Coordinates of C-alpha atoms and ligand atoms in Angstrom, one line a residue:
M1 CA -4.7 -67.9 39.5
K2 CA -2.0 -66.8 37.9
K3 CA -2.7 -67.5 34.8
L4 CA -6.5 -65.8 35.9
L5 CA -4.4 -62.6 36.1
L6 CA -2.3 -62.8 32.9
V7 CA -5.3 -63.1 31.1
L8 CA -7.4 -60.1 33.1
L9 CA -4.0 -58.1 32.9
A10 CA -4.2 -59.0 28.6
L11 CA -8.4 -57.6 28.6
V12 CA -6.6 -54.7 30.1
A13 CA -3.7 -54.1 27.9
L14 CA -6.4 -53.9 24.9
P15 CA -9.5 -52.4 26.5
V16 CA -12.2 -52.7 23.6
L17 CA -13.4 -49.6 21.5
R18 CA -16.9 -48.4 20.7
A19 CA -17.6 -46.3 16.9
Q20 CA -14.4 -44.1 16.6
S21 CA -14.5 -41.3 13.5
V22 CA -12.2 -39.3 11.3
S23 CA -13.4 -36.0 9.8
G24 CA -11.7 -34.5 6.8
P25 CA -10.2 -30.7 7.6
D26 CA -14.1 -28.4 6.7
G27 CA -15.8 -30.9 8.9
R28 CA -18.3 -32.3 6.6
L29 CA -16.9 -35.1 5.8
A30 CA -16.8 -37.9 8.4
V31 CA -16.3 -42.4 8.3
T32 CA -17.3 -43.7 11.2
V33 CA -15.4 -47.2 11.9
S34 CA -17.0 -49.6 14.3
V35 CA -16.9 -53.2 15.0
N36 CA -19.9 -54.8 14.2
G37 CA -20.7 -59.1 15.9
G38 CA -16.3 -59.2 15.2
V39 CA -16.5 -57.7 12.0
P40 CA -14.5 -54.8 11.6
T41 CA -17.2 -51.6 9.5
Y42 CA -16.5 -48.6 9.0
Q43 CA -19.7 -45.5 7.2
I44 CA -19.2 -42.4 5.2
T45 CA -21.6 -39.2 6.1
Y46 CA -21.1 -36.0 4.5
D47 CA -23.4 -33.0 5.8
G48 CA -24.6 -35.5 8.8
V49 CA -26.3 -37.9 5.1
V50 CA -25.2 -41.9 4.9
L51 CA -23.8 -41.9 1.4
L52 CA -22.6 -45.2 2.4
E53 CA -24.3 -47.6 5.7
P54 CA -22.0 -49.5 7.6
S55 CA -20.7 -51.4 5.4
P56 CA -17.5 -54.4 6.1
L57 CA -13.8 -54.1 6.7
G58 CA -10.9 -57.1 6.8
L59 CA -9.4 -59.4 5.4
K60 CA -8.0 -63.4 5.5
T61 CA -4.4 -64.4 4.8
D62 CA -2.8 -67.3 5.5
I63 CA -1.4 -66.0 8.8
G64 CA -5.0 -65.1 10.4
N65 CA -8.5 -64.2 8.9
Y66 CA -9.2 -61.1 10.1
M67 CA -12.4 -60.5 8.4
E68 CA -14.8 -62.0 12.2
G69 CA -14.1 -62.0 15.6
M70 CA -12.0 -58.8 15.4
E71 CA -12.2 -56.7 18.1
L72 CA -11.3 -52.4 18.0
T73 CA -8.3 -51.8 20.5
S74 CA -7.1 -48.8 20.0
S75 CA -7.2 -46.0 17.4
A76 CA -5.0 -42.5 17.2
Q77 CA -5.3 -39.5 14.8
S78 CA -3.0 -37.0 13.4
P79 CA -3.3 -34.2 10.7
V80 CA -1.7 -34.7 7.3
E81 CA -0.2 -31.4 4.8
D82 CA 1.7 -32.5 1.7
S83 CA 2.3 -30.1 -1.2
Y84 CA 3.1 -31.7 -4.3
S85 CA 3.8 -30.9 -8.3
V86 CA 3.2 -33.6 -10.9
P87 CA 3.3 -31.7 -14.2
T88 CA 1.3 -34.6 -16.1
I89 CA -2.1 -34.6 -14.2
K90 CA -5.0 -32.6 -14.2
S91 CA -3.5 -30.4 -11.4
S92 CA 0.4 -28.9 -11.4
A93 CA 0.7 -27.8 -8.5
V94 CA -1.2 -29.2 -5.1
H95 CA -2.3 -28.8 -1.9
Y96 CA -3.7 -31.6 0.4
K97 CA -5.1 -31.6 3.2
A98 CA -6.5 -34.5 5.4
N99 CA -6.7 -35.6 8.6
K100 CA -5.8 -39.7 9.5
G101 CA -6.9 -42.0 12.1
V102 CA -5.3 -45.3 12.7
F103 CA -7.2 -47.7 13.8
T104 CA -5.6 -51.2 15.2
F105 CA -7.5 -54.2 15.2
S106 CA -7.2 -57.3 17.6
K107 CA -7.8 -60.7 17.4
G108 CA -7.6 -63.3 20.5
G109 CA -6.2 -60.2 21.8
K110 CA -3.3 -59.8 20.0
A111 CA -3.1 -56.7 17.5
V112 CA -3.1 -57.7 13.8
M113 CA -4.3 -55.7 11.4
E114 CA -4.4 -51.5 11.3
I115 CA -6.2 -50.1 9.1
I116 CA -5.4 -46.6 8.4
F117 CA -7.4 -43.6 6.7
Q118 CA -7.1 -40.4 5.3
V119 CA -9.8 -38.1 5.0
S120 CA -9.5 -34.9 3.3
N121 CA -12.4 -32.8 2.4
N122 CA -14.0 -34.9 -0.4
D123 CA -11.9 -37.7 0.0
V124 CA -11.4 -41.1 2.2
A125 CA -8.7 -43.1 1.7
F126 CA -7.8 -46.1 3.1
R127 CA -5.4 -49.5 3.5
Y128 CA -4.6 -51.9 5.7
Q129 CA -1.2 -53.2 7.2
V130 CA -1.1 -56.2 8.0
L131 CA 1.1 -56.9 11.0
S132 CA 3.6 -59.7 11.7
I133 CA 2.5 -62.5 14.1
N134 CA 4.6 -63.6 15.8
R135 CA 9.1 -62.7 14.9
D136 CA 9.2 -65.2 12.6
T137 CA 6.4 -64.4 10.4
K138 CA 8.4 -62.3 7.4
V139 CA 4.8 -63.0 4.6
A140 CA 1.8 -63.5 3.8
R141 CA -0.6 -63.9 1.0
V142 CA -3.9 -62.3 1.0
W143 CA -7.0 -65.0 -0.1
E144 CA -9.7 -62.2 -0.1
E145 CA -10.7 -58.7 1.3
A146 CA -14.2 -58.1 3.1
T147 CA -13.7 -54.5 2.0
G148 CA -17.5 -53.8 0.9
Y149 CA -19.6 -51.0 -0.2
V150 CA -22.7 -50.5 0.6
F151 CA -25.2 -47.3 -0.5
P152 CA -28.0 -46.2 0.3
E153 CA -31.4 -47.1 -0.7
G154 CA -32.4 -45.3 -4.2
T155 CA -28.3 -45.0 -5.4
R156 CA -27.8 -45.9 -8.9
G157 CA -24.4 -46.7 -10.6
F158 CA -22.6 -45.8 -13.4
L159 CA -20.5 -48.9 -14.0
S160 CA -18.5 -50.6 -17.2
T161 CA -18.5 -54.6 -16.5
Q162 CA -15.0 -56.7 -16.5
M163 CA -14.6 -58.4 -19.0
A164 CA -14.5 -62.1 -19.4
P165 CA -11.0 -63.6 -18.8
M166 CA -9.1 -64.7 -22.2
S167 CA -12.2 -63.1 -24.5
G168 CA -12.2 -60.4 -27.3
F169 CA -9.3 -60.5 -29.7
A170 CA -6.7 -62.9 -29.7
R171 CA -7.7 -63.8 -25.9
T172 CA -6.3 -60.4 -24.9
T173 CA -8.6 -59.4 -22.3
P174 CA -10.2 -58.1 -19.6
S175 CA -8.8 -54.9 -20.8
Y176 CA -11.5 -52.4 -19.2
E177 CA -12.7 -51.8 -23.1
T178 CA -16.2 -51.3 -21.8
P179 CA -18.9 -49.2 -21.8
Y180 CA -20.0 -47.1 -19.0
V181 CA -23.4 -48.0 -18.5
E182 CA -26.2 -45.9 -16.1
Y183 CA -28.3 -48.4 -14.0
D184 CA -31.1 -47.3 -12.1
K185 CA -30.9 -49.6 -9.2
L186 CA -28.0 -51.9 -8.3
G187 CA -27.9 -55.8 -7.2
A188 CA -26.4 -57.6 -10.1
N189 CA -22.5 -58.0 -11.1
G190 CA -22.2 -56.9 -15.0
D191 CA -21.5 -60.6 -16.8
G192 CA -20.5 -62.1 -13.9
H193 CA -17.2 -60.7 -13.1
G194 CA -18.6 -57.8 -11.5
Y195 CA -17.3 -53.8 -12.3
V196 CA -13.6 -51.9 -13.3
F197 CA -12.6 -48.7 -11.4
P198 CA -13.4 -46.5 -11.1
A199 CA -16.7 -47.0 -10.5
L200 CA -19.0 -43.6 -9.8
F201 CA -22.6 -44.0 -7.7
R202 CA -25.7 -40.8 -7.0
V203 CA -27.6 -41.7 -3.6
A204 CA -31.0 -40.2 -4.5
D205 CA -30.3 -36.6 -4.1
K206 CA -28.3 -37.1 -1.7
G207 CA -24.8 -36.4 -3.3
W208 CA -22.4 -38.5 -5.0
V209 CA -20.0 -41.0 -4.6
L210 CA -17.0 -42.7 -6.7
V211 CA -15.2 -45.7 -6.1
S212 CA -11.5 -46.8 -6.8
E213 CA -8.2 -47.7 -5.6
T214 CA -4.8 -46.0 -5.8
G215 CA -1.3 -47.5 -5.1
V216 CA -1.7 -50.7 -7.2
N217 CA 1.9 -52.1 -8.3
S218 CA 4.6 -55.0 -8.1
N219 CA 3.1 -55.8 -3.8
Y220 CA 0.4 -56.4 -5.1
C221 CA -2.7 -56.9 -7.6
G222 CA -5.5 -54.9 -9.3
S223 CA -8.6 -55.2 -7.3
R224 CA -12.4 -55.0 -9.2
L225 CA -15.7 -54.5 -8.0
L226 CA -18.1 -57.7 -7.0
G227 CA -22.1 -56.6 -7.2
K228 CA -24.3 -58.5 -4.7
A229 CA -28.2 -59.5 -4.8
D230 CA -28.3 -57.2 -2.0
G231 CA -27.1 -53.2 -3.5
S232 CA -24.1 -53.3 -2.3
Y233 CA -20.0 -54.2 -3.8
V234 CA -17.1 -56.0 -2.5
I235 CA -13.3 -56.0 -3.5
G236 CA -12.8 -58.9 -5.9
Y237 CA -8.8 -59.9 -7.1
P238 CA -7.6 -61.0 -10.0
M239 CA -10.0 -63.6 -12.1
E240 CA -7.8 -67.0 -12.2
E241 CA -8.1 -68.4 -15.8
S242 CA -6.7 -64.8 -17.0
Y243 CA -3.2 -63.7 -17.8
N244 CA -3.6 -67.7 -19.4
G245 CA -3.6 -68.6 -15.6
N246 CA -0.3 -68.0 -15.2
G247 CA 0.1 -65.8 -11.9
T248 CA -2.0 -65.6 -8.5
V249 CA -4.9 -64.6 -8.0
A250 CA -4.2 -63.8 -4.1
P251 CA -1.2 -60.9 -4.0
G252 CA 1.5 -62.3 -1.8
I253 CA 3.0 -58.7 0.8
T254 CA 5.5 -58.6 3.2
V255 CA 4.4 -58.5 7.0
P256 CA 4.3 -55.7 8.5
G257 CA 2.7 -54.8 5.0
F258 CA 0.6 -53.0 3.8
T259 CA -2.2 -53.2 0.7
P260 CA -3.4 -50.9 -2.0
W261 CA -5.6 -47.1 -1.0
R262 CA -9.4 -48.2 -1.6
T263 CA -10.4 -44.9 -2.1
V264 CA -14.2 -43.3 -1.9
T265 CA -14.6 -39.5 -3.3
V266 CA -18.1 -37.4 -2.5
G267 CA -19.4 -34.7 -3.5
R268 CA -23.5 -33.1 -3.3
D269 CA -22.8 -32.6 -6.6
L270 CA -19.8 -33.2 -9.1
K271 CA -17.4 -31.4 -8.4
P272 CA -15.2 -32.7 -5.6
I273 CA -15.7 -35.5 -7.9
A274 CA -14.4 -34.0 -11.3
E275 CA -11.4 -32.2 -9.8
T276 CA -10.5 -34.5 -6.7
T277 CA -6.8 -35.2 -6.9
V278 CA -6.9 -38.3 -4.1
T279 CA -5.2 -41.5 -6.5
W280 CA -2.3 -38.9 -6.2
D281 CA -2.4 -37.5 -2.7
V282 CA -2.1 -40.5 -1.1
V283 CA 1.1 -42.2 -3.2
E284 CA 4.8 -41.5 -3.3
P285 CA 7.1 -41.2 -6.2
L286 CA 9.2 -44.7 -6.7
Y287 CA 11.9 -43.1 -7.9
E288 CA 13.6 -39.7 -9.7
P289 CA 12.7 -39.5 -13.4
S290 CA 16.1 -39.5 -15.1
I291 CA 15.6 -37.0 -17.5
A292 CA 12.6 -33.7 -17.2
Y293 CA 9.3 -36.0 -19.1
E294 CA 7.1 -33.4 -21.3
G295 CA 3.8 -33.1 -22.5
S296 CA 3.4 -33.7 -26.2
K297 CA 0.8 -34.1 -28.8
G298 CA 1.5 -35.8 -32.2
S299 CA -0.4 -38.2 -34.9
W300 CA -0.8 -41.8 -35.6
S301 CA -1.8 -43.1 -38.7
W302 CA -3.1 -46.7 -37.7
I303 CA -6.5 -44.8 -35.9
I304 CA -7.6 -43.9 -38.9
K305 CA -6.2 -46.3 -41.9
G306 CA -4.8 -49.3 -39.7
D307 CA -2.7 -51.7 -40.0
G308 CA -1.7 -51.5 -43.6
S309 CA -0.4 -48.5 -42.6
T310 CA 2.4 -49.0 -40.8
V311 CA 4.8 -48.5 -43.5
Y312 CA 8.0 -46.4 -44.6
P313 CA 6.0 -43.9 -46.9
V314 CA 2.7 -43.5 -44.7
Q315 CA 5.0 -42.8 -41.9
L316 CA 7.1 -40.2 -43.3
Q317 CA 3.8 -38.6 -44.8
Y318 CA 2.9 -38.3 -40.8
I319 CA 5.6 -37.0 -40.3
D320 CA 5.4 -33.8 -41.7
F321 CA 2.0 -33.8 -40.9
T322 CA 3.2 -34.1 -37.2
A323 CA 5.6 -31.1 -38.6
A324 CA 3.0 -28.7 -40.2
M325 CA 0.9 -29.2 -37.0
G326 CA 3.5 -28.1 -35.2
W327 CA 2.8 -30.8 -33.0
Q328 CA 6.6 -32.5 -31.4
T329 CA 5.8 -36.5 -31.7
V330 CA 4.5 -39.6 -34.8
L331 CA 3.1 -42.9 -32.9
V332 CA 4.6 -46.2 -35.7
D333 CA 2.4 -48.1 -34.5
A334 CA 1.9 -52.2 -34.9
L335 CA 3.6 -54.8 -37.4
W336 CA 6.4 -52.0 -37.4
D337 CA 9.1 -55.0 -37.1
T338 CA 7.8 -56.8 -40.2
Q339 CA 6.5 -54.1 -42.2
I340 CA 8.9 -51.1 -41.8
G341 CA 12.1 -52.7 -40.6
R342 CA 14.6 -51.3 -37.9
E343 CA 16.7 -50.4 -40.8
N344 CA 14.3 -47.9 -42.0
M345 CA 13.1 -47.2 -38.1
E346 CA 16.7 -45.8 -38.2
K347 CA 16.2 -43.4 -41.5
L348 CA 13.1 -42.2 -40.0
A349 CA 13.7 -41.9 -36.6
A350 CA 17.1 -39.6 -38.4
Y351 CA 14.2 -37.9 -40.8
A352 CA 11.8 -37.2 -37.9
K353 CA 14.4 -35.9 -36.1
E354 CA 15.9 -33.0 -39.1
K355 CA 12.0 -32.1 -39.2
G356 CA 11.5 -31.2 -35.1
V357 CA 9.4 -34.3 -34.6
R358 CA 10.1 -37.1 -32.6
L359 CA 8.3 -41.4 -32.5
F360 CA 6.7 -43.0 -29.9
V361 CA 7.0 -47.0 -31.5
W362 CA 4.4 -49.5 -30.2
Y363 CA 4.8 -52.6 -28.8
N364 CA 3.5 -56.5 -28.1
S365 CA 3.7 -57.0 -24.5
N366 CA 3.8 -61.1 -25.2
G367 CA 5.6 -62.9 -23.2
Y368 CA 3.2 -65.8 -23.0
W369 CA -0.1 -65.4 -21.8
N370 CA -2.4 -64.2 -24.6
D371 CA -3.1 -64.8 -28.9
A372 CA -2.2 -61.3 -29.5
P373 CA -0.4 -61.8 -32.9
Q374 CA 1.1 -58.4 -33.5
G375 CA 4.3 -57.1 -33.4
P376 CA 7.4 -57.2 -32.0
R377 CA 7.3 -59.4 -29.6
G378 CA 9.1 -60.9 -27.6
I379 CA 10.9 -58.0 -26.0
M380 CA 8.8 -56.2 -23.8
N381 CA 8.4 -59.2 -21.0
N382 CA 12.3 -59.9 -20.8
I383 CA 15.1 -57.7 -19.2
I384 CA 16.9 -58.7 -21.5
A385 CA 15.7 -58.6 -24.6
R386 CA 13.8 -55.0 -23.0
R387 CA 16.9 -53.3 -21.8
K388 CA 18.8 -53.6 -25.3
E389 CA 15.5 -52.3 -27.5
M390 CA 15.3 -49.7 -24.7
A391 CA 19.0 -48.5 -25.4
W392 CA 18.2 -48.9 -29.0
L393 CA 15.5 -46.1 -29.1
R394 CA 17.4 -44.2 -26.8
D395 CA 19.5 -44.2 -29.4
L396 CA 17.2 -43.4 -32.2
G397 CA 16.0 -40.1 -30.1
V398 CA 13.1 -41.9 -29.7
K399 CA 10.7 -39.9 -27.2
G400 CA 8.6 -43.2 -25.5
I401 CA 6.6 -46.3 -26.3
K402 CA 3.5 -47.5 -26.2
V403 CA 3.2 -51.4 -24.8
D404 CA -0.3 -53.4 -25.8
F405 CA -1.8 -56.3 -24.7
F406 CA -1.6 -57.2 -21.3
G407 CA -4.9 -58.3 -20.3
S408 CA -4.4 -58.9 -16.6
D409 CA -4.4 -57.3 -12.5
K410 CA -2.4 -59.8 -11.7
Q411 CA 0.2 -59.4 -9.2
V412 CA 2.7 -60.7 -12.0
T413 CA 1.4 -58.4 -14.2
M414 CA 1.1 -55.1 -11.7
Q415 CA 5.5 -56.5 -11.7
L416 CA 6.1 -56.0 -15.2
Y417 CA 4.2 -53.1 -15.6
E418 CA 6.4 -51.5 -13.1
E419 CA 9.8 -53.4 -14.6
I420 CA 8.2 -51.9 -18.0
L421 CA 8.5 -48.2 -16.5
A422 CA 11.3 -48.1 -14.5
D423 CA 14.0 -49.7 -17.3
A424 CA 12.2 -47.4 -19.6
N425 CA 13.4 -44.5 -16.8
D426 CA 16.6 -45.7 -16.9
F427 CA 16.7 -45.3 -21.0
G428 CA 14.3 -41.9 -21.0
L429 CA 11.3 -43.1 -22.4
Q430 CA 7.8 -42.7 -21.9
C431 CA 5.3 -45.1 -21.9
V432 CA 2.0 -44.7 -22.9
F433 CA -0.4 -48.4 -22.7
H434 CA -2.6 -50.1 -24.0
G435 CA -5.2 -53.5 -23.9
C436 CA -3.7 -52.2 -20.1
T437 CA -5.3 -52.0 -16.8
L438 CA -6.3 -48.3 -15.2
P439 CA -3.3 -47.0 -13.8
R440 CA -4.0 -46.3 -9.8
G441 CA -1.4 -43.0 -9.0
W442 CA 0.8 -44.3 -12.1
E443 CA 1.3 -40.1 -12.6
R444 CA 3.3 -40.1 -9.8
M445 CA 4.4 -42.9 -9.2
Y446 CA 6.5 -43.3 -12.2
P447 CA 7.4 -39.8 -13.2
N448 CA 8.0 -41.4 -16.8
F449 CA 4.4 -42.2 -16.9
A450 CA 2.9 -40.7 -19.6
S451 CA -0.2 -42.3 -20.3
A452 CA -2.9 -45.6 -20.3
E453 CA -5.7 -46.6 -22.4
A454 CA -8.3 -49.0 -20.3
V455 CA -11.4 -47.2 -21.7
L456 CA -13.0 -48.2 -25.0
A457 CA -11.0 -45.7 -27.1
S458 CA -11.8 -44.0 -30.4
E459 CA -10.3 -47.8 -32.1
N460 CA -14.2 -48.6 -31.3
L461 CA -15.1 -45.5 -33.4
N462 CA -13.7 -46.8 -36.0
F463 CA -14.8 -50.4 -35.6
S464 CA -18.3 -50.2 -35.0
Q465 CA -20.9 -47.4 -36.0
H466 CA -22.9 -49.1 -33.2
R467 CA -19.9 -47.0 -31.1
C468 CA -20.5 -43.9 -33.7
D469 CA -24.2 -43.6 -32.3
T470 CA -22.9 -43.2 -28.7
E471 CA -20.0 -41.4 -29.0
A472 CA -21.1 -38.3 -27.4
Q473 CA -23.1 -40.6 -24.6
Q474 CA -19.5 -42.4 -23.6
A475 CA -17.6 -39.6 -23.7
A476 CA -20.1 -37.6 -21.5
M477 CA -19.2 -39.9 -18.3
H478 CA -14.9 -39.7 -18.4
P479 CA -14.8 -37.0 -17.2
F480 CA -16.8 -37.7 -14.4
I481 CA -15.0 -41.2 -14.0
R482 CA -12.3 -43.2 -16.2
N483 CA -10.3 -39.6 -16.5
T484 CA -10.7 -38.4 -13.4
V485 CA -8.9 -41.1 -11.7
A486 CA -6.1 -41.3 -14.1
A487 CA -4.6 -40.2 -17.7
M488 CA -6.3 -41.6 -20.6
D489 CA -5.0 -42.3 -23.6
F490 CA -8.4 -41.4 -26.2
G491 CA -6.5 -41.5 -28.7
G492 CA -9.5 -38.8 -30.9
S493 CA -10.4 -36.2 -31.9
T494 CA -10.6 -36.8 -35.3
L495 CA -12.1 -34.4 -38.0
N496 CA -12.5 -36.7 -40.6
K497 CA -16.5 -37.3 -41.6
V498 CA -15.8 -40.9 -41.7
Y499 CA -13.0 -43.6 -40.3
N500 CA -11.5 -44.6 -44.0
V501 CA -8.2 -43.6 -45.9
N502 CA -9.7 -40.9 -47.7
N503 CA -11.9 -39.8 -45.6
D504 CA -14.1 -40.3 -48.7
L505 CA -18.2 -40.4 -47.7
S506 CA -18.9 -42.9 -51.0
R507 CA -16.9 -45.7 -49.1
R508 CA -17.8 -48.0 -46.5
G509 CA -16.5 -46.6 -43.1
S510 CA -18.0 -45.4 -39.5
R511 CA -19.5 -42.8 -40.6
R512 CA -18.9 -39.5 -36.9
R513 CA -21.7 -38.5 -36.0
T514 CA -20.2 -36.0 -33.8
S515 CA -19.3 -32.2 -34.6
D516 CA -15.7 -30.7 -35.6
V517 CA -16.2 -28.4 -32.2
F518 CA -17.0 -31.7 -29.9
A519 CA -13.9 -32.8 -31.7
L520 CA -12.3 -29.7 -30.4
A521 CA -14.0 -29.7 -27.2
T522 CA -12.8 -33.4 -26.4
A523 CA -9.7 -31.9 -26.4
V524 CA -9.4 -30.6 -23.9
L525 CA -12.1 -32.8 -22.1
F526 CA -10.4 -36.2 -22.6
Q527 CA -7.2 -35.2 -20.2
S528 CA -3.2 -36.9 -20.8
P529 CA 0.1 -35.6 -20.7
V530 CA 1.0 -37.1 -24.2
Q531 CA -1.3 -37.1 -27.1
H532 CA -2.2 -38.7 -30.4
F533 CA -5.2 -37.9 -32.3
A534 CA -6.4 -39.7 -35.0
M535 CA -6.2 -36.5 -37.3
S536 CA -4.3 -37.6 -40.7
P537 CA -2.6 -35.2 -43.3
E538 CA -5.7 -34.4 -45.4
N539 CA -7.5 -32.5 -42.8
L540 CA -5.2 -30.5 -43.6
T541 CA -7.1 -30.0 -46.9
D542 CA -10.9 -31.4 -45.8
A543 CA -11.5 -29.7 -42.9
P544 CA -12.3 -26.2 -41.5
A545 CA -9.2 -24.0 -40.9
W546 CA -10.9 -23.2 -37.4
A547 CA -10.7 -26.5 -36.5
V548 CA -6.4 -27.6 -37.3
D549 CA -5.8 -24.3 -35.9
F550 CA -7.3 -25.1 -32.6
M551 CA -5.8 -28.7 -32.9
K552 CA -2.2 -27.0 -33.4
D553 CA -2.2 -25.1 -30.5
V554 CA -4.3 -26.8 -27.9
P555 CA -2.6 -27.8 -24.3
T556 CA -2.1 -31.5 -23.0
L557 CA -0.9 -30.6 -19.8
W558 CA -2.8 -28.2 -17.4
D559 CA -2.7 -26.3 -14.6
E560 CA -6.0 -26.3 -13.0
V561 CA -9.5 -27.5 -14.1
R562 CA -12.8 -26.5 -12.5
F563 CA -16.2 -28.5 -12.9
L564 CA -19.2 -26.2 -15.0
D565 CA -22.1 -28.7 -15.0
G566 CA -22.7 -31.8 -16.6
Y567 CA -24.4 -35.5 -15.6
P568 CA -23.0 -38.9 -16.1
G569 CA -23.3 -39.9 -20.2
K570 CA -25.8 -36.6 -21.2
Y571 CA -24.0 -33.5 -21.1
A572 CA -20.1 -32.4 -19.7
I573 CA -18.9 -29.0 -19.4
L574 CA -15.5 -28.3 -17.8
A575 CA -12.6 -25.4 -17.7
R576 CA -9.3 -26.4 -17.6
R577 CA -6.2 -22.9 -17.3
S578 CA -2.6 -24.0 -18.8
G579 CA -0.9 -20.8 -17.4
D580 CA -2.7 -17.9 -17.6
K581 CA -5.3 -19.3 -20.5
W582 CA -8.6 -20.8 -19.2
Y583 CA -10.2 -23.4 -22.3
I584 CA -14.0 -24.3 -21.9
A585 CA -15.0 -27.4 -23.0
G586 CA -19.0 -28.9 -23.0
I587 CA -20.5 -31.3 -25.3
N588 CA -24.1 -32.2 -25.0
A589 CA -25.1 -36.3 -26.0
Q590 CA -29.0 -35.6 -25.0
E591 CA -31.6 -35.1 -28.2
E592 CA -32.2 -31.9 -26.9
P593 CA -29.7 -29.1 -28.0
L594 CA -28.1 -28.1 -23.9
E595 CA -28.9 -24.0 -22.9
V596 CA -26.9 -23.4 -20.2
K597 CA -25.8 -19.6 -18.6
L598 CA -21.4 -20.4 -18.0
D599 CA -20.1 -18.2 -14.8
L600 CA -17.5 -17.1 -16.4
S601 CA -16.2 -14.9 -13.3
F602 CA -13.2 -16.3 -13.4
M603 CA -11.7 -15.8 -17.0
G604 CA -9.3 -13.0 -16.9
S605 CA -11.3 -11.3 -19.4
S606 CA -14.2 -10.8 -21.2
A607 CA -13.4 -10.5 -24.5
V608 CA -14.0 -14.7 -25.5
T609 CA -13.1 -17.1 -28.3
V610 CA -16.5 -18.7 -29.1
Y611 CA -16.0 -22.0 -30.6
A612 CA -19.8 -23.4 -31.5
D613 CA -22.0 -24.8 -33.4
D614 CA -25.6 -24.2 -35.1
D615 CA -28.1 -26.9 -35.0
A616 CA -27.3 -28.6 -38.5
L617 CA -23.2 -29.3 -36.1
Q618 CA -21.9 -26.2 -38.2
G619 CA -19.6 -25.3 -36.2
S620 CA -18.1 -21.6 -36.6
C621 CA -15.6 -19.4 -34.7
K622 CA -15.8 -15.6 -33.2
Q623 CA -15.3 -13.6 -31.1
Q624 CA -17.4 -12.4 -28.4
N625 CA -17.8 -10.8 -24.8
L626 CA -18.9 -11.8 -22.3
K627 CA -22.1 -9.8 -20.4
K628 CA -21.9 -7.5 -17.6
D629 CA -21.9 -10.2 -14.2
R630 CA -19.4 -11.7 -16.3
S631 CA -21.8 -14.7 -17.9
L632 CA -22.0 -16.5 -21.1
K633 CA -25.8 -18.0 -23.0
V634 CA -24.5 -21.1 -24.3
R635 CA -26.6 -23.7 -27.3
I636 CA -25.3 -27.2 -27.6
P637 CA -26.9 -29.0 -29.8
C638 CA -26.9 -33.1 -29.8
N639 CA -23.4 -34.7 -30.5
G640 CA -22.6 -31.0 -30.5
G641 CA -19.5 -29.5 -28.4
V642 CA -18.4 -25.8 -27.4
V643 CA -15.4 -24.0 -26.6
I644 CA -14.7 -20.5 -25.3
M645 CA -11.1 -19.5 -25.2
Ligands
LIG1 CA1 -7.3 -51.3 -27.2

């Protein structure tokens, strides 16, 4: 009888709740959390329209299976507000306002897991907290995550496939270097390994949904999306074989402890997708910057001239070129350790300093996880060698490092990224990563994190004519997908006609299909606080003066972004503000010329400078006045661009 009473009391203590909702501040976006046959679920609506159908939630850990037999036993709501400034992201001043709902789930009458939702006007962020099951339990392994995404019938996907582990160049994959493809129906699983974040979906004619994750650091792994035959997706952890099998797939956490944030951004159009800051809204700086890190522009010889150009005389030319452009940096890419040598690197750094230029210096992340042969190797993976090297770089006045060839999303790799960043901050160095994972909130978490590749970047235009032929189509994806959640080091905006040493059309090399104005437009569309453009010294004489002059002045730090028009893979028009100056940039990948009337009433002046292409992709720059209603009609031919200042 006493026992029964205790059981009854326990049941009274944990009343089982029905579906609970939390809405954004303006009431249009709502998340409903519920339990369906013991499985926690969430549903997302916007203006009452279902954009995500009831989708599973839950974790399977070594201290308990929280994917089934669960009860929702309490929920609490509170407002969240934060103002912050991160100079290296798309908006310099962000005001974040959301409603937070904390949902407690119990199993066997005991609270074991919380799911925390933060809902702003167009973004949902949620994460799990695994609770202690008793006083002695301090750690857990997370074997599996049930988090799913069930889209309504008729949803299309814009997805980049997860690369097979230990494949590609020198077994360096996965490295987020596959194209984004529009799928008119869901239900596949990429090449068998799912898809990378971020992923964009168009829910019939009802709205857009961008799915990603943020706040991933050494406390967890990076995740991917696994596609199921029914068209839904579920969170997948890293691939066992990646990183040459080193490191675990299932992350380890302390308990009580959190998973990273899953994010879902929604809108009737692409405006909230292109303008979202959710990636940074829900994370915190993990350390103080040791110096004030700046944005910068620079050049790099490797992108056009290849491995053979990482030699002393060519780097001198690029220092002169960067100085002539009024830029700040030269990136000395792979193989400098053997082709230039440390003594000459010191001379280069000294020469650069005379010219008002600073160096970014390349490193291999390896290590013992892939076969990438380029040196220097064996430095960035080891704390003793790394810190000694970084002290040398600081003494040389080097501005930052570019570390390449990571190829894993495992927790052990996330720890390596974090340790490189934290050490580099001690020596006042900015970090750019290549051959890497998607940065997940890192601009705010690590103030010296500058940018990352994690995209089918400009090197592929050099490697392949097909990539040149589809350059505009891919470029029209990034503002709405990859680049909207993190800085993207594309390394582009070339003014060469052909990818070879002397820009010589009579010789071999991929032919650029896009126009010079397109190159200028991508310098604005592709956001990265540190840019190394694919321009070369020859462009001072072989490219149009108006294009070179534009590239001298284009900002790399922005205060604000506005979506004006676009469709992923077809065309993209954004406005970015730097101080009181607006730059409107558009590109078109469609066969037919794009004609749009832009409402530019937000610009301070009606006298504008317009860079535009004729139908033969011949660019020009002219002064124009906006119409009385402050509008401007633009025409962008296929593979062309427009920039309005
Ligand atoms: Ca790469």
